[in-house]
Every structure is written in C-alpha cells, then in structure tokens.
Short mmCIF file of C-alpha atoms in Angstrom, two decimals:
data_model
loop_
_atom_site.label_atom_id
_atom_site.label_comp_id
_atom_site.label_asym_id
_atom_site.label_seq_id
_atom_site.Cartn_x
_atom_site.Cartn_y
_atom_site.Cartn_z
CA ASN A 262 -15.73 13.43 -2.81
CA ALA A 263 -11.98 14.29 -1.96
CA GLY A 264 -9.93 11.51 -2.75
CA VAL A 265 -7.75 9.77 -5.58
CA THR A 266 -8.91 9.31 -9.08
CA GLN A 267 -7.87 6.35 -11.20
CA THR A 268 -9.16 6.23 -14.39
CA PRO A 269 -10.41 3.35 -16.34
CA LYS A 270 -11.32 1.25 -13.54
CA PHE A 271 -10.75 -1.89 -16.21
CA GLN A 272 -8.26 -2.16 -19.35
CA VAL A 273 -7.40 -4.55 -21.77
CA LEU A 274 -4.49 -3.84 -23.95
CA LYS A 275 -2.94 -6.51 -26.82
CA THR A 276 0.71 -7.18 -26.56
CA GLY A 277 2.62 -3.99 -27.74
CA GLN A 278 -0.18 -1.20 -27.37
CA SER A 279 0.73 1.59 -25.24
CA MET A 280 -1.50 3.41 -23.08
CA THR A 281 -1.90 6.24 -19.88
CA LEU A 282 -3.39 5.46 -16.72
CA GLN A 283 -5.03 8.59 -15.24
CA CYS A 284 -4.30 9.79 -11.30
CA ALA A 285 -5.51 12.64 -10.35
CA GLN A 286 -6.13 13.91 -6.58
CA ASP A 287 -8.10 16.95 -5.08
CA MET A 288 -6.25 17.36 -1.24
CA ASN A 289 -2.92 19.21 -2.78
CA HIS A 290 -0.91 16.36 -1.19
CA GLU A 291 3.12 17.14 -2.98
CA TYR A 292 3.96 13.14 -2.88
CA MET A 293 2.18 10.55 -5.55
CA SER A 294 2.88 7.47 -6.25
CA TRP A 295 2.17 4.15 -7.78
CA TYR A 296 2.11 0.69 -6.52
CA ARG A 297 1.29 -2.44 -8.83
CA GLN A 298 -0.25 -5.43 -7.04
CA ASP A 299 0.24 -9.13 -7.57
CA PRO A 300 -1.30 -12.03 -6.34
CA GLY A 301 0.97 -13.44 -3.70
CA MET A 302 3.65 -10.43 -4.38
CA GLY A 303 2.04 -7.61 -2.59
CA LEU A 304 2.27 -3.92 -3.64
CA ARG A 305 5.70 -2.72 -5.13
CA LEU A 306 6.15 0.63 -5.84
CA ILE A 307 6.87 1.21 -9.62
CA HIS A 308 7.52 5.55 -9.64
CA TYR A 309 6.77 8.51 -6.82
CA SER A 310 7.60 12.15 -7.06
CA VAL A 311 7.07 14.30 -4.52
CA GLY A 312 5.96 17.67 -6.19
CA ALA A 313 5.68 18.80 -9.31
CA GLY A 314 8.36 18.39 -11.95
CA ILE A 315 9.81 15.78 -9.56
CA THR A 316 9.94 12.15 -10.39
CA ASP A 317 11.66 8.79 -9.37
CA GLN A 318 11.83 5.41 -9.76
CA GLY A 319 10.51 3.06 -7.30
CA GLU A 320 11.31 -0.94 -6.90
CA VAL A 321 9.69 -2.47 -10.54
CA PRO A 322 10.11 1.50 -13.02
CA ASN A 323 10.78 -0.87 -16.53
CA GLY A 324 8.44 -0.31 -18.93
CA TYR A 325 6.94 2.79 -17.33
CA ASN A 326 6.84 6.17 -18.02
CA VAL A 327 5.46 9.16 -15.49
CA SER A 328 6.06 12.73 -14.72
CA ARG A 329 4.08 15.36 -13.06
CA SER A 330 3.06 18.66 -14.67
CA THR A 331 0.69 19.65 -11.58
CA THR A 332 0.55 18.90 -7.94
CA GLU A 333 -3.28 17.24 -9.03
CA ASP A 334 -2.01 14.71 -11.39
CA PHE A 335 0.48 12.29 -11.96
CA PRO A 336 -0.29 9.57 -14.85
CA LEU A 337 1.45 6.44 -15.38
CA ARG A 338 2.57 5.07 -19.06
CA LEU A 339 3.12 2.39 -20.63
CA LEU A 340 5.28 2.11 -23.57
CA SER A 341 4.93 -1.32 -24.88
CA ALA A 342 2.63 -3.55 -23.53
CA ALA A 343 3.60 -6.95 -22.24
CA PRO A 344 1.71 -10.17 -20.68
CA SER A 345 4.45 -9.50 -17.37
CA GLN A 346 2.53 -6.46 -17.03
CA THR A 347 -0.60 -8.29 -16.31
CA SER A 348 -2.05 -6.30 -12.82
CA VAL A 349 -3.65 -3.96 -10.81
CA TYR A 350 -2.61 -0.54 -10.10
CA PHE A 351 -2.74 1.94 -7.71
CA CYS A 352 -2.10 5.02 -7.44
CA ALA A 353 -1.59 6.88 -3.49
CA SER A 354 -1.08 10.56 -2.66
CA SER A 355 0.13 12.02 0.83
CA TYR A 356 1.22 15.15 2.35
CA ILE A 357 5.19 15.55 1.92
CA ALA A 358 5.41 16.81 5.50
CA GLY A 359 6.42 12.72 7.78
CA ASN A 360 2.49 12.22 7.09
CA TYR A 361 2.83 8.05 5.59
CA GLY A 362 -0.87 7.83 6.00
CA TYR A 363 -1.33 7.36 1.92
CA THR A 364 -4.56 7.59 0.30
CA PHE A 365 -5.36 5.47 -2.28
CA GLY A 366 -7.24 5.60 -5.18
CA SER A 367 -9.48 2.65 -6.46
CA GLY A 368 -7.20 0.50 -8.92
CA THR A 369 -7.34 0.03 -12.46
CA ARG A 370 -7.06 -3.65 -13.53
CA LEU A 371 -5.10 -4.07 -16.60
CA THR A 372 -4.99 -7.17 -18.93
CA VAL A 373 -2.28 -7.47 -21.36
CA VAL A 374 -3.16 -10.18 -23.79
CA ASP B 140 15.00 -10.42 -0.68
CA GLN B 141 11.80 -9.38 0.80
CA GLN B 142 11.78 -6.60 4.08
CA VAL B 143 9.07 -6.97 5.06
CA LYS B 144 6.81 -10.35 5.37
CA GLN B 145 3.65 -11.78 6.47
CA ASN B 146 3.95 -14.99 6.93
CA SER B 147 0.21 -16.32 7.56
CA PRO B 148 -1.63 -16.02 4.12
CA SER B 149 -5.04 -16.18 5.38
CA LEU B 150 -6.88 -16.02 9.33
CA ARG B 151 -9.93 -17.46 10.45
CA VAL B 152 -11.44 -15.85 13.49
CA GLN B 153 -14.75 -16.27 15.31
CA GLU B 154 -16.57 -12.76 15.80
CA GLY B 155 -15.51 -11.64 19.10
CA ARG B 156 -12.62 -12.67 19.66
CA ILE B 157 -9.67 -11.26 18.79
CA SER B 158 -7.72 -11.47 15.57
CA ILE B 159 -3.86 -10.90 15.68
CA LEU B 160 -1.75 -10.72 12.25
CA ASN B 161 1.68 -10.78 12.36
CA CYS B 162 4.74 -8.85 10.75
CA ASP B 163 8.66 -9.52 10.48
CA TYR B 164 10.93 -7.41 8.55
CA THR B 165 14.94 -7.54 8.27
CA ASN B 166 15.92 -3.75 7.10
CA SER B 167 16.88 -2.04 10.24
CA MET B 168 16.53 1.56 8.82
CA PHE B 169 12.88 1.12 9.05
CA ASP B 170 11.61 3.29 11.61
CA TYR B 171 7.86 3.36 10.71
CA PHE B 172 5.52 1.18 10.05
CA LEU B 173 1.36 1.31 9.01
CA TRP B 174 -0.98 -1.42 8.98
CA TYR B 175 -3.20 -0.66 5.85
CA LYS B 176 -7.06 -2.73 5.13
CA LYS B 177 -8.18 -3.27 2.43
CA TYR B 178 -11.58 -4.81 0.74
CA PRO B 179 -11.73 -6.24 -3.06
CA ALA B 180 -12.09 -4.10 -5.94
CA GLU B 181 -10.69 -1.18 -3.62
CA GLY B 182 -8.12 0.38 -2.88
CA PRO B 183 -5.90 -0.05 0.72
CA THR B 184 -7.56 2.72 3.42
CA PHE B 185 -4.86 3.45 6.07
CA LEU B 186 -5.67 1.90 9.39
CA ILE B 187 -2.90 2.44 11.82
CA SER B 188 1.07 3.40 12.44
CA ILE B 189 3.40 3.37 14.73
CA SER B 190 6.89 4.71 15.01
CA SER B 191 9.82 3.19 16.40
CA ILE B 192 10.17 5.44 19.17
CA LYS B 193 6.69 3.67 20.97
CA ASP B 194 6.43 0.35 21.37
CA LYS B 195 2.27 0.27 21.52
CA ASN B 196 -0.21 2.50 20.23
CA GLU B 197 -3.94 2.02 19.81
CA ASP B 198 -6.94 3.11 17.94
CA GLY B 199 -9.74 1.33 19.90
CA ARG B 200 -10.73 -1.11 18.62
CA PHE B 201 -6.99 -2.06 17.10
CA THR B 202 -3.80 -1.85 18.77
CA VAL B 203 -0.44 -2.09 17.25
CA PHE B 204 3.12 -3.38 18.86
CA LEU B 205 6.25 -2.64 17.92
CA ASN B 206 9.14 -4.94 19.36
CA LYS B 207 11.98 -3.84 17.66
CA SER B 208 14.83 -6.02 18.33
CA ALA B 209 12.95 -8.85 17.38
CA LYS B 210 12.18 -6.29 14.52
CA HIS B 211 8.56 -7.68 14.67
CA LEU B 212 5.17 -6.16 14.64
CA SER B 213 1.96 -7.29 15.23
CA LEU B 214 -1.90 -6.02 14.57
CA HIS B 215 -4.39 -6.52 17.64
CA ILE B 216 -7.82 -6.47 16.57
CA VAL B 217 -10.52 -6.08 19.41
CA PRO B 218 -13.92 -7.42 19.43
CA SER B 219 -13.42 -8.95 15.91
CA GLN B 220 -15.81 -8.04 13.71
CA PRO B 221 -17.58 -9.35 10.62
CA GLY B 222 -16.37 -6.13 8.89
CA ASP B 223 -13.43 -6.51 9.74
CA SER B 224 -12.79 -8.87 6.98
CA ALA B 225 -10.39 -7.69 4.83
CA VAL B 226 -6.57 -8.17 3.70
CA TYR B 227 -4.31 -6.21 5.71
CA PHE B 228 -1.21 -4.85 4.57
CA CYS B 229 2.08 -4.16 6.58
CA ALA B 230 4.40 -1.83 5.48
CA ALA B 231 7.44 0.06 6.72
CA SER B 232 9.96 2.83 5.79
CA SER B 233 12.64 4.67 6.80
CA SER B 234 13.37 8.29 7.46
CA GLY B 235 16.20 8.27 5.56
CA ALA B 236 16.75 9.37 1.60
CA GLY B 237 13.42 8.19 0.01
CA SER B 238 12.10 8.35 3.14
CA TYR B 239 8.29 8.47 1.42
CA GLN B 240 8.30 5.19 -0.21
CA LEU B 241 6.53 2.03 1.70
CA THR B 242 7.79 -1.42 1.69
CA PHE B 243 4.79 -4.01 1.45
CA GLY B 244 4.85 -7.36 2.91
CA LYS B 245 2.36 -9.79 1.04
CA GLY B 246 -1.06 -9.02 3.04
CA THR B 247 -2.91 -11.56 5.27
CA LYS B 248 -6.40 -12.37 4.77
CA LEU B 249 -8.71 -12.25 7.75
CA SER B 250 -12.47 -13.86 7.78
CA VAL B 251 -13.95 -13.38 10.69
CA ILE B 252 -16.75 -15.75 10.92
CA PRO B 253 -20.11 -14.92 12.18
#
C-alpha cells in the first residue's frame, strides 16, 4: 500500500548510543518532516525537507541529524541518545504545492534508558 | 509560548449527539488550519482543513468553523459515532517563509459513548 513507512516500530537505547530512524514514502512527495510526540505536548517539528538535498531545522532540532539524498527517504539520526529523547517519533510527507494534508507514518516508539 | 491551543484535554459525548472540539491560536500570520485524528498506536490522519478566506468547510459529518477575529476554530462532528473516539489535533500554518511547517495543538481526546 502507498504511504509512509517507518522502521523500527519500537526501540530501546542506552544513553549515549546512536541510531537511525528510517522513513520512506512511495508517493513522490517532495516535502518530508519528522515530529516527536510527548505526553501533553502535542506534535513538535524536529527537522523537515522540501526536496532531495534540502533540509532545515524545526522547533526542536537539537540532538538530531537528517539528510535527504533521495525523494523517497528521510532518515533521522540520534547522535548520542539521552533520556529526554524518549518519545514517539512520526515521519510525515506531502506534495509541495500547497497540499497540507500530510500523510503520517505509524510512528517509532523510542525509549532511552 | 504555545501558538495553537486546545484547552480541553478530553471530551465525552453520547453517540448520536454533536461533538464540538475547540482550538485557539495566537499567531495572526496563520492562514491555513487543519484537523487530524489519531488512534492509539497509529499516526495522525488528515481529517479536514480550512483556509482563512473561508469561515466554514464541510465534509460529510465533519464541519470546521473559523472565526478569524476571535482567532478561534472549531470542529463539529454530527452525529457522533463510537468510531470517532480518538485524539484530535488542531494544526495551523502560514503561507509565508517556511509555510510547510505545521504548528500543532496538544490534542483533545474524544470519547463517544454508545
């Protein structure tokens, strides 16, 4: 089925470890983004990309790194995991031309111990 | 400073009645507003949107109303069904630089009681 695929669904990391959350979409969407959802905080934008080779920071970018080498993929890297990064992470995509109906992935639940 | 506010963390409604979910915003540059629905263990799904040039948009049982002077929007669900039980997020964006960034509220958990 067409959509946004996130892997893994669950992950436990030790403080200081690094890892990459994967996101792939098969809808040829130019815009992709990463959000984190914390209890009582709603969804907060981490990083976004308006096309291959172009990325920018969102509201809470510290501790995360992204790259966009292809239209389809937008991985999120945690450089040195901290307990404050325990959260549910969502990847989203949309067409660039004013379509704000983002398609979200099903999320990655990350716990940092 | 929270730019999109959903002041009701939860709402309980009887099946068949109307559900009204409210959202307030503070940024006068916002000109496009959306509602997303989220079930547990799933990603949010787009529900309905409205541009600031309109004051109402309707899609089946779902209607969004926008009051720009009050910086307030609301989502009406009529009639409410048990399958509508979910967390609803209000989101907003502006058509200026960085226009593809959505600012989300904290969400309202709707429970529709059979």
